Amino acid sequence: MGIFDRHRQLLESYRMMRATGEDPLTVTMDRVLSPTEAIINGRKTLLVGTNNYFGLTFDPVCVEAAIEATRDEGTGTTGSRIANGNYAQHAALEAELAEFYGMKHCMVTTTGYQANLGIISTLVGDGDYLVIDADSHASIYDACKQTQATIIRFKHNDPASLEARLRRLKDEPGNKVVVVEGIYSMLGDTAPLKPFVEITKRYGGYIVVDEAHSLGALGEHGRGLVEQVGVLDQVDFVVGTFSKTLGSIGGFCVSNHDGFEVLRIATRAYMFTASLPPSIIASVRAALKIVRRDGAKLRTRLWDNVATLYDGLAAAGFQLGPEHGPVVAVVMPDQMTTVGVWRALLEAGVYVNVAVPPATPGGLCLLRCSLSSAHSRGQLKHVVEVLTGIGRQFGLLPAERVRAVAGG
Ligand SMILES: Cc1ncc(COP(=O)(O)O)c(C=O)c1O
C-alpha cells in the first residue's frame, strides 16, 4: 500500500468536486479590501463567510496596535510560553480576559484549536470520562484522541441524552467532564446550556463551554451564551478563540478553579509550540477593549444583519439552520448542488463557505454564511436576491415563493 493510499476515498470525492470547476477548498483571496469585500478571480466579491462578526480585522486601532507592537517587540517570539516566548503582553491579555469573564485564571494558546485540543485532553486522564455533544467541533474530537479518558457522546443538544449518559456513570469514581459549544459552527444553533449545566452539576461533573462563535455576539456584555442564559458563575471552563469576533488568531481558556495554573506545565499544545507574536496579542487586546466599549452597538448591528439575511432567505423558501444567529446555514440537497450553487454565487460576486460531510452534522450539505456588524443591510439584501435567483435556476425553490419575494 502506498503512503497516501489510505486517503484514496477522500481524494476521489475531492477530485469529483474539482472536476467541474472552481475548487471551494482552494479559492484564493487575491486581495482583501475590507471586512466585507475582497478581490477573488479579479472580481470584487462580497464576503459572507468569514466569521468576522464585529468586522474588527481592519479596525484602525487594532491595526495600529499590531504595527506598533511589531516595531517595539519584533515579528515573533520564536519560542513557547515555557521557554523564551513568555512576554509581559501575554500575561496582560490573560489578566484582561480573566477580568472580562470575572474569573480568576486565564491561559492563552496559539490557536483556538489548540485551546480545545490541549486543555480538554489535559483535564481528563485514565479512569475519567469525557462526555461530548455528538456534533462537537473537530478540535474537541481531536482532544478525545489525545486522552486516556473514556469518550462518551450524547445526542446533539439533547439534555435527556446527556442525563442518561451521566446517570449510567454516577457510581463510577472518575471525573466526568462535559463539553458543549455556545453556538455550533455549522448550523448556527445554540446549546440548551441551562439544563446542560444543571444536569452536569447534579451528577457532580465539570462543564466546558466553547464560546468560539458566541464571544461578542451573545450576552449583555458579549461574554457569550454563558452570560446570555445566566450560568457564567456555574460553568467550570470557558474556551474561546481570537479568530472570529476578535479578528485575529489565538485561543484561551478561563476558569475559577484553584489549581488551574498547573495546566501551564501539563498542556502539551501550550508547552510545545511557539507563543503568539506581539502583533497578535496587541491587536487582540485592542479588539477586546472595543468589544467591552462598543459591544452593545456592534451586537445590535450584527443581529439586525442576521435578521435581514435569515428572514430574507427563509421568505424565499430556503431551508435554513434552526435559529437566528451569526452563522446562517443554507441546506442543500447534495454535494454537487452545493458546489454548483457556491460557484454560481462566486461568479455573481458573493463568497460563502461550502460545508459538506464529514465536517457537517447529520451528513448535511450546507452553504454556510456568517454575518458581520460591518455588513450593510443593502449588501445582505443583495445576497438574498442573488441566492434566490441562483436557487431558482437550480430548482431549489418553490416558484410561487420566488415570485412573492421578487414582487415584495
Ligand atoms: C466551535 C469551534 N471551536 C474551536 C475552533 C478553533 O478555533 P481557531 O480556528 O481559532 O483555531 C473553531 C474554529 O472554527 C470552532 O468553530
mmCIF file of N, CA, C and O in Angstrom, residues 25 30 50-51 83 93-94 100 111 120 123 131 155 187 192 195 200 218 224 236 253 276 294 300 312 343 395-396:
data_model
loop_
_atom_site.group_PDB
_atom_site.id
_atom_site.type_symbol
_atom_site.label_atom_id
_atom_site.label_comp_id
_atom_site.label_asym_id
_atom_site.label_seq_id
_atom_site.Cartn_x
_atom_site.Cartn_y
_atom_site.Cartn_z
ATOM 1 N N LEU A 25 -12.230 24.531 -1.845
ATOM 2 C CA LEU A 25 -11.251 24.380 -0.763
ATOM 3 C C LEU A 25 -9.947 25.133 -1.027
ATOM 4 O O LEU A 25 -9.086 25.206 -0.157
ATOM 5 N N ASP A 30 -7.337 37.217 -3.702
ATOM 6 C CA ASP A 30 -6.179 37.901 -4.283
ATOM 7 C C ASP A 30 -5.811 39.107 -3.429
ATOM 8 O O ASP A 30 -4.642 39.371 -3.186
ATOM 9 N N THR A 50 -16.850 34.728 6.709
ATOM 10 C CA THR A 50 -15.516 34.965 7.276
ATOM 11 C C THR A 50 -15.463 34.935 8.807
ATOM 12 O O THR A 50 -14.386 35.143 9.374
ATOM 13 N N ASN A 51 -16.578 34.708 9.479
ATOM 14 C CA ASN A 51 -16.606 34.666 10.969
ATOM 15 C C ASN A 51 -16.131 35.978 11.607
ATOM 16 O O ASN A 51 -15.800 35.996 12.787
ATOM 17 N N ALA A 83 9.346 28.709 27.610
ATOM 18 C CA ALA A 83 10.765 28.993 27.347
ATOM 19 C C ALA A 83 10.917 30.507 27.144
ATOM 20 O O ALA A 83 10.544 31.280 28.011
ATOM 21 N N LEU A 93 -2.796 40.244 28.527
ATOM 22 C CA LEU A 93 -4.020 39.802 27.840
ATOM 23 C C LEU A 93 -4.760 38.766 28.693
ATOM 24 O O LEU A 93 -5.994 38.803 28.803
ATOM 25 N N GLU A 94 -4.014 37.867 29.306
ATOM 26 C CA GLU A 94 -4.666 36.856 30.158
ATOM 27 C C GLU A 94 -5.400 37.519 31.318
ATOM 28 O O GLU A 94 -6.541 37.130 31.642
ATOM 29 N N PHE A 100 -12.580 40.153 32.149
ATOM 30 C CA PHE A 100 -13.770 40.235 31.289
ATOM 31 C C PHE A 100 -14.808 39.184 31.701
ATOM 32 O O PHE A 100 -15.997 39.452 31.766
ATOM 33 N N THR A 111 -3.659 28.908 19.073
ATOM 34 C CA THR A 111 -4.894 28.906 18.262
ATOM 35 C C THR A 111 -6.050 28.467 19.152
ATOM 36 O O THR A 111 -5.836 27.882 20.226
ATOM 37 N N ILE A 120 -8.718 20.436 26.938
ATOM 38 C CA ILE A 120 -9.713 19.372 27.191
ATOM 39 C C ILE A 120 -9.008 18.029 27.387
ATOM 40 O O ILE A 120 -9.336 17.270 28.300
ATOM 41 N N LEU A 123 -7.445 17.927 30.906
ATOM 42 C CA LEU A 123 -8.325 17.935 32.082
ATOM 43 C C LEU A 123 -8.671 16.524 32.545
ATOM 44 O O LEU A 123 -9.012 16.311 33.705
ATOM 45 N N VAL A 131 -17.426 13.615 28.193
ATOM 46 C CA VAL A 131 -18.795 13.425 27.699
ATOM 47 C C VAL A 131 -19.096 14.577 26.745
ATOM 48 O O VAL A 131 -19.248 15.730 27.172
ATOM 49 N N LYS A 155 -26.536 12.789 22.359
ATOM 50 C CA LYS A 155 -27.231 13.333 21.185
ATOM 51 C C LYS A 155 -27.156 14.853 21.177
ATOM 52 O O LYS A 155 -27.353 15.497 22.217
ATOM 53 N N LEU A 187 -24.418 24.667 11.871
ATOM 54 C CA LEU A 187 -25.832 25.036 11.716
ATOM 55 C C LEU A 187 -26.183 26.322 12.462
ATOM 56 O O LEU A 187 -27.285 26.850 12.306
ATOM 57 N N PRO A 192 -28.727 24.163 24.614
ATOM 58 C CA PRO A 192 -29.635 24.384 25.767
ATOM 59 C C PRO A 192 -28.780 24.362 27.039
ATOM 60 O O PRO A 192 -28.747 23.379 27.773
ATOM 61 N N PRO A 195 -30.156 23.789 31.078
ATOM 62 C CA PRO A 195 -30.330 22.390 31.518
ATOM 63 C C PRO A 195 -29.035 21.583 31.484
ATOM 64 O O PRO A 195 -28.808 20.749 32.362
ATOM 65 N N THR A 200 -25.277 18.516 34.590
ATOM 66 C CA THR A 200 -23.863 18.215 34.857
ATOM 67 C C THR A 200 -23.551 18.370 36.342
ATOM 68 O O THR A 200 -22.895 17.518 36.959
ATOM 69 N N LEU A 218 -23.205 37.138 21.782
ATOM 70 C CA LEU A 218 -24.268 36.834 22.750
ATOM 71 C C LEU A 218 -23.917 37.400 24.124
ATOM 72 O O LEU A 218 -22.740 37.520 24.480
ATOM 73 N N GLY A 224 -20.885 35.813 25.767
ATOM 74 C CA GLY A 224 -21.313 34.570 25.135
ATOM 75 C C GLY A 224 -22.585 33.994 25.726
ATOM 76 O O GLY A 224 -23.282 34.645 26.522
ATOM 77 N N ASP A 236 -17.461 25.595 34.566
ATOM 78 C CA ASP A 236 -16.111 25.369 35.099
ATOM 79 C C ASP A 236 -15.024 25.963 34.220
ATOM 80 O O ASP A 236 -14.030 26.481 34.711
ATOM 81 N N CYS A 253 -8.559 29.928 27.556
ATOM 82 C CA CYS A 253 -9.466 29.237 28.467
ATOM 83 C C CYS A 253 -9.469 30.015 29.771
ATOM 84 O O CYS A 253 -8.400 30.407 30.255
ATOM 85 N N LEU A 276 2.013 33.263 20.785
ATOM 86 C CA LEU A 276 1.518 34.258 19.815
ATOM 87 C C LEU A 276 2.481 35.440 19.706
ATOM 88 O O LEU A 276 3.011 35.917 20.713
ATOM 89 N N ASP A 294 -17.787 49.109 22.819
ATOM 90 C CA ASP A 294 -18.795 49.316 21.762
ATOM 91 C C ASP A 294 -19.627 48.073 21.472
ATOM 92 O O ASP A 294 -20.357 48.016 20.485
ATOM 93 N N THR A 300 -26.002 44.946 18.178
ATOM 94 C CA THR A 300 -27.300 45.332 17.589
ATOM 95 C C THR A 300 -27.196 45.284 16.076
ATOM 96 O O THR A 300 -28.071 44.742 15.392
ATOM 97 N N GLY A 312 -34.834 36.964 5.018
ATOM 98 C CA GLY A 312 -34.918 37.079 3.558
ATOM 99 C C GLY A 312 -34.817 35.715 2.888
ATOM 100 O O GLY A 312 -35.604 35.381 1.995
ATOM 101 N N ARG A 343 -20.419 27.939 -6.669
ATOM 102 C CA ARG A 343 -19.677 28.524 -7.811
ATOM 103 C C ARG A 343 -20.488 29.638 -8.465
ATOM 104 O O ARG A 343 -19.949 30.687 -8.824
ATOM 105 N N GLY A 395 -33.515 24.982 -9.335
ATOM 106 C CA GLY A 395 -34.763 24.287 -8.995
ATOM 107 C C GLY A 395 -34.895 23.999 -7.511
ATOM 108 O O GLY A 395 -35.534 23.034 -7.107
ATOM 109 N N LEU A 396 -34.297 24.867 -6.681
ATOM 110 C CA LEU A 396 -34.326 24.606 -5.241
ATOM 111 C C LEU A 396 -35.491 25.286 -4.535
ATOM 112 O O LEU A 396 -35.747 25.020 -3.372
#
